[in-house]
Coordinates of C-alpha atoms and ligand atoms in Angstrom, one line a residue:
Chain A
X26 CA 26.5 11.3 -6.0
X27 CA 23.9 13.5 -4.4
X28 CA 21.0 11.7 -2.6
X29 CA 17.9 13.3 -1.3
X30 CA 16.0 11.3 1.3
X31 CA 12.4 12.3 2.0
X32 CA 11.5 12.2 5.7
X33 CA 8.1 12.3 7.1
X34 CA 7.0 12.7 10.7
X35 CA 4.3 10.2 11.8
X36 CA 2.6 9.2 15.1
X37 CA 4.3 6.3 16.9
X38 CA 2.8 3.0 15.9
X39 CA 1.3 2.5 19.4
X40 CA -0.5 5.9 19.3
X41 CA -4.1 5.9 20.1
X42 CA -5.8 7.5 17.1
X43 CA -8.3 10.1 18.0
X44 CA -9.7 13.3 16.5
X45 CA -10.8 16.7 17.7
X46 CA -12.7 19.8 16.5
X47 CA -15.6 17.9 15.2
X48 CA -13.4 15.1 13.9
X49 CA -11.6 17.5 11.5
X50 CA -8.2 17.4 13.2
X51 CA -5.9 14.7 14.4
X52 CA -5.7 14.8 18.2
X53 CA -2.0 15.3 18.8
X54 CA -2.1 15.4 22.6
X55 CA -0.1 12.6 24.1
X56 CA 1.2 11.4 20.7
X57 CA 4.9 10.5 20.3
X58 CA 6.3 11.4 16.9
X59 CA 8.6 9.2 15.0
X60 CA 10.3 9.2 11.6
X61 CA 8.0 7.3 9.3
X62 CA 9.4 3.8 9.6
X63 CA 9.8 3.2 5.9
X64 CA 11.7 6.4 5.6
X65 CA 13.9 5.6 8.5
X66 CA 14.5 1.9 8.4
X67 CA 14.9 1.5 4.6
X68 CA 15.6 4.7 2.6
X69 CA 17.7 6.6 5.1
X70 CA 19.7 3.6 6.1
X71 CA 20.3 2.6 2.5
X72 CA 21.5 6.1 1.7
X73 CA 23.9 5.9 4.7
X74 CA 25.2 2.6 3.5
X75 CA 25.9 4.0 0.0
X76 CA 27.9 6.9 1.6
X77 CA 29.8 4.4 3.7
X78 CA 30.9 2.7 0.4
X79 CA 31.7 6.0 -1.4
X80 CA 32.6 8.9 0.9
X81 CA 32.0 11.4 -1.9
X82 CA 28.3 10.7 -1.6
X83 CA 26.3 13.6 -0.2
X84 CA 23.0 12.9 1.7
X85 CA 20.5 15.6 2.2
X86 CA 17.2 15.0 4.0
X87 CA 14.0 16.9 3.2
X88 CA 10.8 17.2 5.0
X89 CA 7.7 19.4 4.2
X90 CA 6.2 20.6 7.5
X91 CA 6.2 23.1 10.3
X92 CA 8.8 23.7 13.0
X93 CA 7.2 20.8 15.0
X94 CA 9.0 18.5 12.5
X95 CA 12.5 19.7 13.7
X96 CA 12.9 17.1 16.5
X97 CA 12.1 14.3 14.1
X98 CA 14.5 15.6 11.4
X99 CA 17.2 15.9 14.0
X100 CA 16.6 12.3 14.9
X101 CA 17.1 11.4 11.3
X102 CA 20.3 13.4 11.2
X103 CA 21.5 11.5 14.2
X104 CA 21.3 8.3 12.1
X105 CA 23.2 10.0 9.2
X106 CA 23.0 12.5 6.4
X107 CA 24.9 15.7 5.9
X108 CA 22.2 18.3 6.2
X109 CA 18.5 18.7 6.2
X110 CA 16.1 21.0 4.5
X111 CA 12.6 21.7 5.9
X112 CA 10.1 23.3 3.5
X113 CA 8.1 25.4 5.9
X114 CA 4.5 24.5 4.9
X115 CA 1.8 22.3 6.3
X116 CA -0.4 20.3 3.9
X117 CA -2.0 16.9 3.6
X118 CA -2.3 17.2 -0.2
X119 CA 0.1 14.9 -1.9
X120 CA 0.4 17.0 -5.0
X121 CA 1.3 20.1 -2.9
X122 CA 3.9 18.2 -0.8
X123 CA 5.4 16.4 -3.8
X124 CA 5.7 19.7 -5.7
X125 CA 7.7 21.2 -2.8
X126 CA 10.1 18.2 -2.9
X127 CA 10.4 18.2 -6.7
X128 CA 11.3 21.9 -6.7
X129 CA 14.4 20.9 -4.7
X130 CA 15.0 17.4 -6.0
X131 CA 16.0 18.5 -9.4
X132 CA 19.5 19.0 -8.2
X133 CA 19.9 15.5 -7.0
X134 CA 20.9 12.2 -8.7
X135 CA 18.7 10.0 -6.5
X136 CA 15.6 10.6 -4.5
X137 CA 14.6 8.1 -1.9
X138 CA 11.1 7.9 -0.3
X139 CA 9.6 5.3 2.0
X140 CA 7.0 3.0 0.5
X141 CA 4.2 5.0 2.1
X142 CA 3.7 7.0 5.3
X143 CA 1.9 5.1 8.1
X144 CA -0.5 8.0 8.7
X145 CA -1.9 8.9 5.2
X146 CA -0.8 5.7 3.4
X147 CA -0.9 7.4 0.0
X148 CA 2.1 5.8 -1.5
X149 CA 2.0 8.5 -4.1
X150 CA 4.6 11.2 -3.3
X151 CA 7.4 9.4 -5.1
X152 CA 5.4 9.0 -8.3
X153 CA 4.4 12.6 -8.3
X154 CA 7.9 13.9 -7.6
X155 CA 9.2 11.6 -10.4
X156 CA 6.7 12.9 -12.9
X157 CA 7.4 16.5 -12.0
X158 CA 11.2 15.8 -12.5
X159 CA 10.4 13.8 -15.7
X160 CA 12.5 11.0 -14.1
X161 CA 11.8 7.3 -13.7
X162 CA 10.2 6.1 -10.5
X163 CA 10.9 2.6 -9.2
X164 CA 8.2 1.8 -6.7
X165 CA 8.3 -0.6 -3.8
X166 CA 12.0 -1.4 -4.0
X167 CA 13.1 -4.5 -2.0
X168 CA 16.8 -4.2 -2.9
X169 CA 18.9 -1.3 -4.2
X170 CA 22.4 -1.4 -5.7
X171 CA 24.4 1.3 -7.5
X172 CA 26.6 0.5 -10.4
X173 CA 28.2 3.8 -11.3
X174 CA 25.3 6.0 -12.4
X175 CA 23.0 3.1 -13.0
X176 CA 20.7 1.8 -10.3
X177 CA 19.9 -1.9 -10.2
X178 CA 16.7 -2.3 -8.2
X179 CA 14.5 -5.3 -7.2
X180 CA 10.9 -4.2 -6.8
X181 CA 7.6 -5.7 -5.9
X182 CA 5.1 -6.1 -8.7
X183 CA 1.7 -7.8 -8.9
X184 CA 2.3 -11.3 -7.8
X185 CA 6.1 -11.2 -7.6
X186 CA 9.2 -9.2 -8.1
X187 CA 11.3 -7.9 -11.0
X188 CA 14.7 -6.4 -11.4
X189 CA 15.1 -3.0 -13.0
X190 CA 18.1 -1.2 -14.4
X191 CA 17.8 2.6 -14.7
X192 CA 20.2 5.4 -15.4
X193 CA 20.1 8.2 -12.8
X194 CA 18.4 10.5 -11.9
X195 CA 15.6 8.4 -10.5
X196 CA 13.1 8.3 -7.7
X197 CA 12.9 5.1 -5.6
X198 CA 10.4 4.2 -2.9
X199 CA 11.9 1.8 -0.4
X200 CA 10.5 -1.0 1.8
X201 CA 11.6 -4.1 3.7
X202 CA 14.7 -5.7 2.2
X203 CA 16.4 -2.5 1.0
X204 CA 18.3 -2.2 4.4
X205 CA 18.1 -3.1 8.0
X206 CA 17.0 -0.8 10.8
X207 CA 19.8 0.9 12.7
X208 CA 19.9 2.6 16.2
X209 CA 21.5 6.0 16.3
X210 CA 24.7 6.1 18.5
X211 CA 25.8 8.9 20.9
X212 CA 28.3 10.3 18.4
X213 CA 25.5 10.6 15.8
X214 CA 23.2 12.3 18.2
X215 CA 25.9 14.8 19.2
X216 CA 26.8 15.4 15.6
X217 CA 23.2 15.9 14.6
X218 CA 23.0 19.0 16.8
X219 CA 25.4 21.0 14.7
X220 CA 24.4 19.7 11.3
X221 CA 22.7 22.4 9.1
X222 CA 18.9 22.3 9.1
X223 CA 17.9 24.8 6.4
X224 CA 14.4 26.2 6.5
X225 CA 13.1 27.3 3.1
X226 CA 9.8 28.8 2.2
X227 CA 7.4 26.8 -0.1
X228 CA 7.0 27.4 -3.8
X229 CA 3.5 28.5 -4.8
X230 CA 1.4 25.5 -5.8
X231 CA -2.3 24.9 -5.5
X232 CA -3.6 22.1 -3.4
X233 CA -5.9 19.7 -5.2
X234 CA -7.4 17.9 -2.2
X235 CA -8.5 18.7 1.3
X236 CA -9.5 16.6 4.2
X237 CA -13.1 17.2 5.3
X238 CA -13.1 15.0 8.4
X239 CA -12.1 11.7 9.9
X240 CA -13.9 8.7 11.2
X241 CA -13.0 5.8 13.5
X242 CA -14.1 2.3 12.5
X243 CA -17.3 1.1 14.1
X244 CA -16.8 -0.7 17.4
X245 CA -16.8 -4.5 17.2
X246 CA -19.7 -6.3 18.7
X247 CA -17.4 -8.5 20.8
X248 CA -15.9 -11.9 20.2
X249 CA -17.9 -15.1 20.2
X250 CA -15.9 -17.8 21.9
X251 CA -16.2 -21.4 20.8
X252 CA -14.8 -24.2 23.0
X253 CA -11.6 -25.8 21.7
X254 CA -13.3 -29.2 21.7
X255 CA -16.1 -28.0 19.5
X256 CA -14.4 -26.8 16.3
X257 CA -17.4 -28.0 14.3
X258 CA -19.4 -25.2 15.9
X259 CA -16.9 -22.6 14.7
X260 CA -17.2 -23.9 11.2
X261 CA -21.0 -23.8 11.4
X262 CA -20.9 -20.2 12.6
X263 CA -18.5 -19.1 9.9
X264 CA -20.7 -20.8 7.3
X265 CA -24.2 -20.0 8.5
X266 CA -23.9 -16.9 10.5
X267 CA -20.9 -15.0 9.1
X268 CA -21.3 -16.5 5.6
X269 CA -17.5 -16.3 5.3
X270 CA -16.9 -19.8 4.1
Chain B
X29 CA -17.2 14.4 -18.7
X30 CA -16.8 10.7 -18.7
X31 CA -15.2 8.3 -16.2
X32 CA -12.0 6.6 -17.4
X33 CA -10.9 3.3 -15.7
X34 CA -7.4 2.0 -16.1
X35 CA -7.7 -1.8 -16.6
X36 CA -4.6 -3.5 -15.5
X37 CA -3.6 -6.8 -17.3
X38 CA -0.8 -9.3 -16.8
X39 CA -0.1 -11.8 -19.6
X40 CA -3.3 -11.0 -21.2
X41 CA -5.4 -11.7 -18.1
X42 CA -7.4 -9.0 -16.3
X43 CA -6.8 -8.9 -12.6
X44 CA -9.5 -9.1 -10.0
X45 CA -8.4 -5.7 -8.6
X46 CA -9.1 -4.2 -12.1
X47 CA -12.6 -5.9 -12.2
X48 CA -13.3 -4.1 -8.9
X49 CA -12.0 -0.9 -10.4
X50 CA -14.4 -1.3 -13.4
X51 CA -17.4 -2.1 -11.2
X52 CA -16.5 0.9 -9.1
X53 CA -15.9 3.2 -12.1
X54 CA -19.2 2.2 -13.6
X55 CA -21.0 3.0 -10.4
X56 CA -19.3 6.4 -10.3
X57 CA -20.3 7.1 -13.9
X58 CA -23.9 6.2 -13.1
X59 CA -23.8 8.5 -10.1
X60 CA -22.6 11.3 -12.4
X61 CA -24.9 10.4 -15.2
X62 CA -22.1 9.8 -17.6
X63 CA -20.4 7.0 -19.5
X64 CA -17.8 4.7 -18.1
X65 CA -14.8 4.2 -20.4
X66 CA -11.8 2.0 -19.9
X67 CA -8.2 1.9 -21.1
X68 CA -6.3 -1.4 -21.6
X69 CA -2.6 -1.4 -22.4
X70 CA -0.8 -4.2 -24.2
X71 CA -1.8 -7.5 -25.6
X72 CA -5.2 -8.8 -24.6
X73 CA -7.5 -10.8 -26.9
X74 CA -10.2 -8.5 -28.4
X75 CA -13.1 -10.7 -27.2
X76 CA -11.7 -10.6 -23.7
X77 CA -11.6 -6.8 -23.8
X78 CA -15.1 -6.5 -25.2
X79 CA -16.4 -8.9 -22.5
X80 CA -15.4 -6.5 -19.8
X81 CA -18.6 -4.7 -20.8
X82 CA -20.4 -7.0 -18.4
X83 CA -18.8 -5.2 -15.5
X84 CA -20.4 -1.9 -16.7
X85 CA -17.8 -0.3 -18.9
X86 CA -19.3 0.9 -22.2
X87 CA -16.3 1.8 -24.3
X88 CA -12.6 0.6 -24.1
X89 CA -9.6 2.3 -25.5
X90 CA -7.2 -0.5 -26.2
X91 CA -3.6 0.5 -27.0
X92 CA -2.0 -2.7 -28.3
X93 CA 1.7 -2.0 -28.6
X94 CA 3.6 -5.0 -27.4
X95 CA 6.1 -2.9 -25.4
X96 CA 3.2 -2.2 -23.1
X97 CA 3.0 -5.9 -22.0
X98 CA 5.5 -4.7 -19.4
X99 CA 4.3 -2.1 -16.9
X100 CA 6.4 1.0 -17.4
X101 CA 5.1 3.7 -15.0
X102 CA 6.2 6.6 -17.1
X103 CA 4.8 5.3 -20.4
X104 CA 1.6 4.1 -18.8
X105 CA 0.9 7.4 -17.0
X106 CA 1.4 9.3 -20.2
X107 CA -1.0 7.1 -22.2
X108 CA -3.6 7.1 -19.4
X109 CA -3.4 10.9 -19.1
X110 CA -3.5 11.5 -22.8
X111 CA -6.5 9.2 -23.2
X112 CA -8.2 11.0 -20.3
X113 CA -7.6 14.4 -22.0
X114 CA -8.5 13.3 -25.5
X115 CA -11.8 11.9 -24.2
X116 CA -12.7 14.6 -21.7
X117 CA -12.6 12.3 -18.7
X118 CA -13.5 14.1 -15.5
X119 CA -12.7 11.2 -13.2
X120 CA -9.9 8.6 -13.6
X121 CA -10.1 5.3 -11.6
X122 CA -7.0 3.2 -10.9
X123 CA -6.6 0.2 -8.6
X124 CA -4.4 0.9 -5.6
X125 CA -2.5 -2.3 -6.3
X126 CA 1.3 -2.5 -6.9
X127 CA 0.9 -1.2 -10.5
X128 CA -1.5 1.5 -9.4
X129 CA 0.9 2.7 -6.8
X130 CA 3.6 3.2 -9.5
X131 CA 1.3 5.2 -11.8
X132 CA -1.5 7.0 -10.0
X133 CA 0.7 9.8 -8.7
X134 CA 2.2 10.3 -12.1
X135 CA -1.2 10.6 -13.8
X136 CA -2.2 13.0 -11.0
X137 CA 0.9 15.2 -11.7
X138 CA 0.3 15.1 -15.5
X139 CA -3.3 16.1 -15.3
X140 CA -3.0 18.3 -12.2
X141 CA -5.7 16.2 -10.9
X142 CA -6.2 15.6 -7.1
X143 CA -5.7 12.0 -6.1
X144 CA -7.3 10.1 -3.3
X145 CA -5.1 7.1 -2.9
X146 CA -6.6 4.0 -1.3
X147 CA -10.3 4.8 -1.5
X148 CA -12.7 2.4 0.0
X149 CA -16.2 3.8 -0.9
X150 CA -18.0 5.6 -3.7
X151 CA -17.6 9.4 -3.8
X152 CA -20.2 11.6 -2.0
X153 CA -21.1 14.3 -4.4
X154 CA -23.7 16.1 -2.3
X155 CA -21.2 18.7 -1.3
X156 CA -18.1 18.6 -3.4
X157 CA -16.5 15.4 -4.4
X158 CA -15.7 13.6 -1.2
X159 CA -14.0 10.2 -1.2
X160 CA -13.5 8.0 1.9
X161 CA -10.1 6.4 2.3
X162 CA -8.3 4.4 4.9
X163 CA -5.7 6.3 7.0
X164 CA -3.4 5.5 9.9
X165 CA -2.9 2.1 8.3
X166 CA -6.5 1.0 8.9
X167 CA -7.0 2.6 12.3
X168 CA -9.2 5.3 10.9
X169 CA -10.8 6.8 7.8
X170 CA -10.5 10.2 6.2
X171 CA -13.1 11.9 3.9
X172 CA -11.1 13.8 1.3
X173 CA -12.6 16.4 -1.0
X174 CA -11.0 16.6 -4.4
X175 CA -11.1 20.2 -5.5
X176 CA -9.4 20.0 -8.9
X177 CA -11.4 19.8 -12.2
X178 CA -10.2 16.3 -12.9
X179 CA -10.3 13.8 -10.1
X180 CA -8.3 10.6 -9.6
X181 CA -9.3 7.8 -7.3
X182 CA -7.1 4.8 -6.6
X183 CA -9.3 2.1 -5.2
X184 CA -8.1 -0.2 -2.4
X185 CA -8.2 -3.9 -3.5
X186 CA -11.0 -5.9 -1.8
X187 CA -13.0 -2.8 -1.0
X188 CA -15.6 -2.9 -3.7
X189 CA -17.5 -6.0 -4.7
X190 CA -17.4 -7.1 -8.3
X191 CA -20.8 -7.3 -9.9
X192 CA -21.7 -8.3 -13.5
X193 CA -24.6 -8.1 -15.8
X194 CA -25.1 -8.5 -19.6
X195 CA -23.1 -6.3 -21.8
X196 CA -20.3 -5.9 -24.3
X197 CA -18.0 -2.9 -24.5
X198 CA -17.3 -1.1 -27.7
X199 CA -13.5 -1.5 -28.3
X200 CA -11.4 1.1 -30.0
X201 CA -8.1 -0.4 -30.9
X202 CA -5.2 1.9 -31.4
X203 CA -1.4 1.7 -31.8
X204 CA 0.3 4.7 -30.2
X205 CA 3.7 6.1 -30.9
X206 CA 5.6 5.3 -27.8
X207 CA 8.9 6.5 -26.5
X208 CA 11.7 4.1 -25.5
X209 CA 11.2 3.0 -21.9
X210 CA 13.8 4.5 -19.5
X211 CA 13.6 1.5 -17.2
X212 CA 15.1 -1.8 -18.4
X213 CA 13.6 -4.9 -16.9
X214 CA 16.3 -7.5 -16.6
X215 CA 14.4 -10.2 -14.7
X216 CA 10.9 -11.1 -13.7
X217 CA 10.1 -13.5 -11.0
X218 CA 6.4 -14.2 -10.5
X219 CA 5.2 -16.4 -7.7
X220 CA 2.8 -18.8 -9.4
X221 CA 0.0 -20.9 -8.0
X222 CA -0.4 -18.7 -4.9
X223 CA -3.4 -16.5 -4.2
X224 CA -2.0 -12.9 -4.1
X225 CA -2.4 -11.7 -0.5
X226 CA -4.2 -8.3 -1.3
X227 CA -6.7 -10.0 -3.6
X228 CA -7.5 -13.0 -1.4
X229 CA -11.0 -13.5 -0.1
X230 CA -9.7 -15.6 2.8
X231 CA -6.3 -15.2 4.6
X232 CA -4.8 -17.6 7.1
X233 CA -2.1 -16.0 9.1
X234 CA 0.4 -17.4 11.6
X235 CA 2.4 -15.8 14.4
X236 CA 5.2 -16.6 16.8
X237 CA 2.9 -19.0 18.5
X238 CA 3.6 -21.5 15.8
X239 CA 7.1 -21.8 17.3
X240 CA 9.0 -22.3 14.0
X241 CA 8.9 -22.6 10.2
X242 CA 8.7 -26.3 10.4
X243 CA 5.2 -26.1 11.9
X244 CA 3.6 -24.1 9.0
X245 CA 2.3 -27.3 7.4
X246 CA -1.0 -27.3 9.5
X247 CA -1.5 -23.7 8.5
X248 CA -0.9 -24.4 4.8
X249 CA -3.3 -27.3 4.9
X250 CA -6.0 -25.1 6.3
X251 CA -5.2 -22.4 3.7
X252 CA -5.3 -24.9 0.8
X253 CA -8.7 -26.3 2.0
X254 CA -10.1 -22.7 2.1
X255 CA -8.3 -21.6 -1.1
X256 CA -6.8 -18.9 1.1
X257 CA -3.6 -16.9 0.9
X258 CA -1.1 -17.2 3.8
X259 CA 0.2 -14.3 5.8
X260 CA 2.2 -13.9 9.0
X261 CA 3.1 -11.4 11.8
X262 CA 6.2 -9.3 11.6
X263 CA 8.5 -11.2 13.9
X264 CA 7.8 -14.3 11.8
X265 CA 9.0 -12.6 8.7
X266 CA 11.9 -11.0 10.5
X267 CA 13.0 -14.4 11.7
X268 CA 12.8 -15.6 8.1
X269 CA 10.3 -18.3 9.0
X270 CA 8.1 -16.9 6.2
X271 CA 8.9 -14.7 3.2
X272 CA 8.7 -10.9 3.7
X273 CA 5.8 -10.4 1.3
X274 CA 3.6 -12.3 3.8
X275 CA 4.1 -9.8 6.6
X276 CA 0.9 -8.0 7.3
X277 CA 0.4 -5.1 9.6
X278 CA 1.1 -1.4 10.0
X279 CA 4.6 -1.8 8.6
X280 CA 3.7 -4.6 6.2
X281 CA 0.9 -5.4 3.8
X282 CA -2.6 -4.0 4.6
X283 CA -5.4 -6.3 3.7
X284 CA -9.1 -6.4 3.8
X285 CA -10.3 -10.0 3.1
X286 CA -13.7 -11.4 3.8
X287 CA -12.2 -13.7 6.4
X288 CA -9.0 -13.4 8.4
X289 CA -7.9 -16.3 10.6
X290 CA -5.1 -15.5 13.0
X291 CA -3.3 -18.4 14.5
X292 CA -0.8 -17.9 17.4
X293 CA -0.8 -14.1 16.9
X294 CA -1.1 -12.0 20.0
X295 CA -2.9 -9.1 18.2
X296 CA -0.5 -6.2 18.8
X297 CA -1.8 -2.8 17.7
X298 CA 0.7 -2.7 14.8
X299 CA -0.6 -6.1 13.6
X300 CA -4.2 -5.2 14.0
X301 CA -3.7 -2.0 12.0
X302 CA -3.0 -4.0 8.9
X303 CA -5.9 -6.5 9.2
X304 CA -8.8 -4.8 11.0
X305 CA -10.6 -4.0 7.8
X306 CA -11.2 -7.7 7.3
X307 CA -14.9 -8.4 7.3
X308 CA -14.7 -11.3 9.7
X309 CA -11.8 -12.1 12.0
X310 CA -11.2 -15.4 13.8
X311 CA -8.5 -15.9 16.4
X312 CA -7.0 -19.1 17.7
X313 CA -4.7 -18.5 20.6
X314 CA -4.0 -20.4 23.8
X315 CA -3.9 -17.3 25.9
X316 CA -7.4 -16.0 26.7
X317 CA -5.8 -12.6 27.6
X318 CA -4.3 -12.1 24.1
X319 CA -5.4 -8.7 22.8
X320 CA -6.6 -10.3 19.5
X321 CA -9.7 -11.5 21.3
X322 CA -10.8 -7.9 21.8
X323 CA -10.7 -7.3 18.0
X324 CA -11.9 -10.6 16.7
X325 CA -15.5 -11.7 15.8
X326 CA -14.9 -15.4 16.7
X327 CA -12.3 -17.1 18.8
X328 CA -11.1 -20.3 20.2
X329 CA -8.9 -20.4 23.3
X330 CA -6.8 -23.4 22.6
X331 CA -3.6 -24.9 21.3
X332 CA -3.1 -24.2 17.6
X333 CA -1.4 -27.5 17.1
X334 CA -4.6 -29.3 18.2
X335 CA -7.3 -26.8 16.9
X336 CA -6.0 -26.1 13.4
X337 CA -5.9 -29.7 12.1
X338 CA -9.4 -30.2 13.5
X339 CA -10.6 -27.0 11.8
X340 CA -9.2 -28.2 8.5
X341 CA -11.0 -31.5 8.9
X342 CA -14.3 -29.8 9.7
X343 CA -14.0 -27.5 6.7
X344 CA -13.3 -30.5 4.5
X345 CA -16.5 -32.1 5.8
X346 CA -18.5 -29.0 5.1
X347 CA -17.1 -28.7 1.6
X348 CA -17.9 -32.3 0.7
X349 CA -21.3 -32.1 2.3
Ligands
FAD26 C1 7.3 0.3 14.9 C2 6.7 -1.1 14.9 C3 6.0 -1.6 13.8 C4 5.5 -2.9 13.9 N1 4.8 -3.4 12.8 C5 4.2 -4.6 12.8 C6 3.5 -5.1 11.7 O1 3.4 -4.5 10.7 N2 3.0 -6.4 11.8 C7 3.1 -7.1 12.9 O2 2.6 -8.2 12.9 N3 3.8 -6.7 14.0 C8 4.4 -5.4 13.9 N4 5.1 -5.0 15.0 C9 5.3 -5.9 16.1 C10 4.2 -6.1 17.1 O3 4.3 -5.1 18.1 C11 4.2 -7.4 17.8 O4 5.5 -7.6 18.4 C12 4.0 -8.6 16.8 O5 2.9 -8.4 16.0 C13 3.9 -9.9 17.6 O6 3.9 -11.0 16.7 P1 3.2 -12.3 17.2 O7 1.8 -12.1 17.5 O8 3.4 -13.3 16.1 O9 4.1 -12.8 18.4 P2 3.8 -12.7 20.0 O10 3.4 -11.4 20.4 O11 5.0 -13.4 20.6 O12 2.5 -13.6 20.1 C14 2.5 -15.0 20.0 C15 1.1 -15.4 20.4 O13 1.0 -16.8 20.2 C16 0.3 -17.4 21.3 N5 0.6 -18.8 21.3 C17 1.8 -19.4 21.7 N6 1.8 -20.7 21.6 C18 0.6 -21.0 21.1 C19 -0.1 -22.3 20.7 N7 0.5 -23.4 20.9 N8 -1.3 -22.2 20.2 C20 -2.0 -21.0 20.1 N9 -1.4 -19.8 20.4 C21 -0.2 -19.8 20.9 C22 0.7 -16.6 22.5 O14 -0.4 -16.7 23.4 C23 0.8 -15.2 21.9 O15 -0.4 -14.5 22.0 C24 5.6 -3.7 15.0 C25 6.3 -3.2 16.1 C26 6.8 -1.9 16.1 C27 7.5 -1.4 17.3

């Protein structure tokens, strides 16, 4: 069983979001980078659990990005995984990124992504990779089991959940429920230093979108406080002023 | 060069998020001086399909094969892409709901069409085809230019108001030859009776300040009175006080209701990220220093156990007035 886990580098969740160069670029100064939480907590940990059950399992990590991704991918290797591949390209276009992953993913039985990245929130990479591989895509998984070469997956659908059975190869996007967050231990951190991190050049693909600029949400006018003993006033404001009820 | 809107159905009913997609797609078509067409997959009564014309769609391709009553991303994407190609669609609109997340990327790959996932506004076509979307889990927006010939937009639920007028759509009914689905669905478990969180106009949400799952009754009473959906902060879901699908925030569900009422939630940056696109935010918290007061529009500094039941009573009074 060969599993490919997609890893994305994202700003830490407490990061102040700001932009530079006329709002065309994300301001990276002072930002701590982390593994995208969905990639780390759910897809990577589930892959590690599968390997713990079946030692013959091979886990490779893949990221598409520049050398500045290396610390984050080493951090992922410290949690687990046998080796990592970095496709040396920088892009925000999901078709471009997914095409890079798909070019490599064809050799794997299972591709895991997180539900979405917490920076671009596209939730589309897994679907594009699957289409390019002509493989099924199980989105928004909440539980993942392997039964030989068949995956049994619970996934979120409109207004509920369903259980899917699918023969591998398949692409699965993972979210809460699939696994529990783990903390890397000292042995993992040491081992990660010597695990292979292969850098490969991108395949030639066109980009289909480009970011023009960013905006921050308009500042709030400030809170209107209502005394706790005058709840009726809050209801009046919500009804008459905010027209929200 | 028409606009093709994917109209999602479940058990023959058209979802609110799809009505938003139709209204949005019709507005895009108007902007581009072209026609808005729709595609419906699976069993829906003919009259109900034609009636969607009132949201602005002129023509609907209805592929009626029963196997489509179940969403299969691969089959759906192929049919949507084929219909787009056959009808010369230049723009494809899909809702960014759970179904849309499974298929939009696939359609994008099939058509080699750039995708803006999670759009919140109409495209700006003065210089390219620029679509605004929410990024950094609601902390910012990006304007994204789609440079490919065909463009795909998946529209964030609750971002575009449904409008209706007079009108009936022309319905073209077809049965397609469809491959065997690769994914076998062995169980479906739909939560019935609840308002789906991402579609809800009003959301009532509880945090650790409510002290335990046994205290959720006051929150549910308020939600019922307002026909609201219920949500919670992450520690509440982690402690299994509430189901995981209610967890909102940067690492949970991102929502944009008309009204968000936060009860006993401190307003951590990760929580706010998922809810700050709400139009109006109300906070009830006993700590005047809670960060939520900086983000909210209205607030009460007070004990939730006293304030919330009173709030429910006052709203009942308003509704019966
Ligand atoms: C990587 C990462 C991702 C995260 N993602 C999310 C996320 O997606 N969503 C999320 O919610 N959190 C997320 N968090 C957690 C977040 O940082 C906060 O810890 C969390 O939101 C706090 O939840 P809370 O407000 O319910 O609890 P607390 O912070 O404990 O706040 C409880 C509040 O209740 C008030 N209170 C207590 N008693 C009463 C009473 N009787 N009446 C009224 N008010 C009362 C208190 O004053 C306090 O403000 C994330 C954290 C990390 C590190």
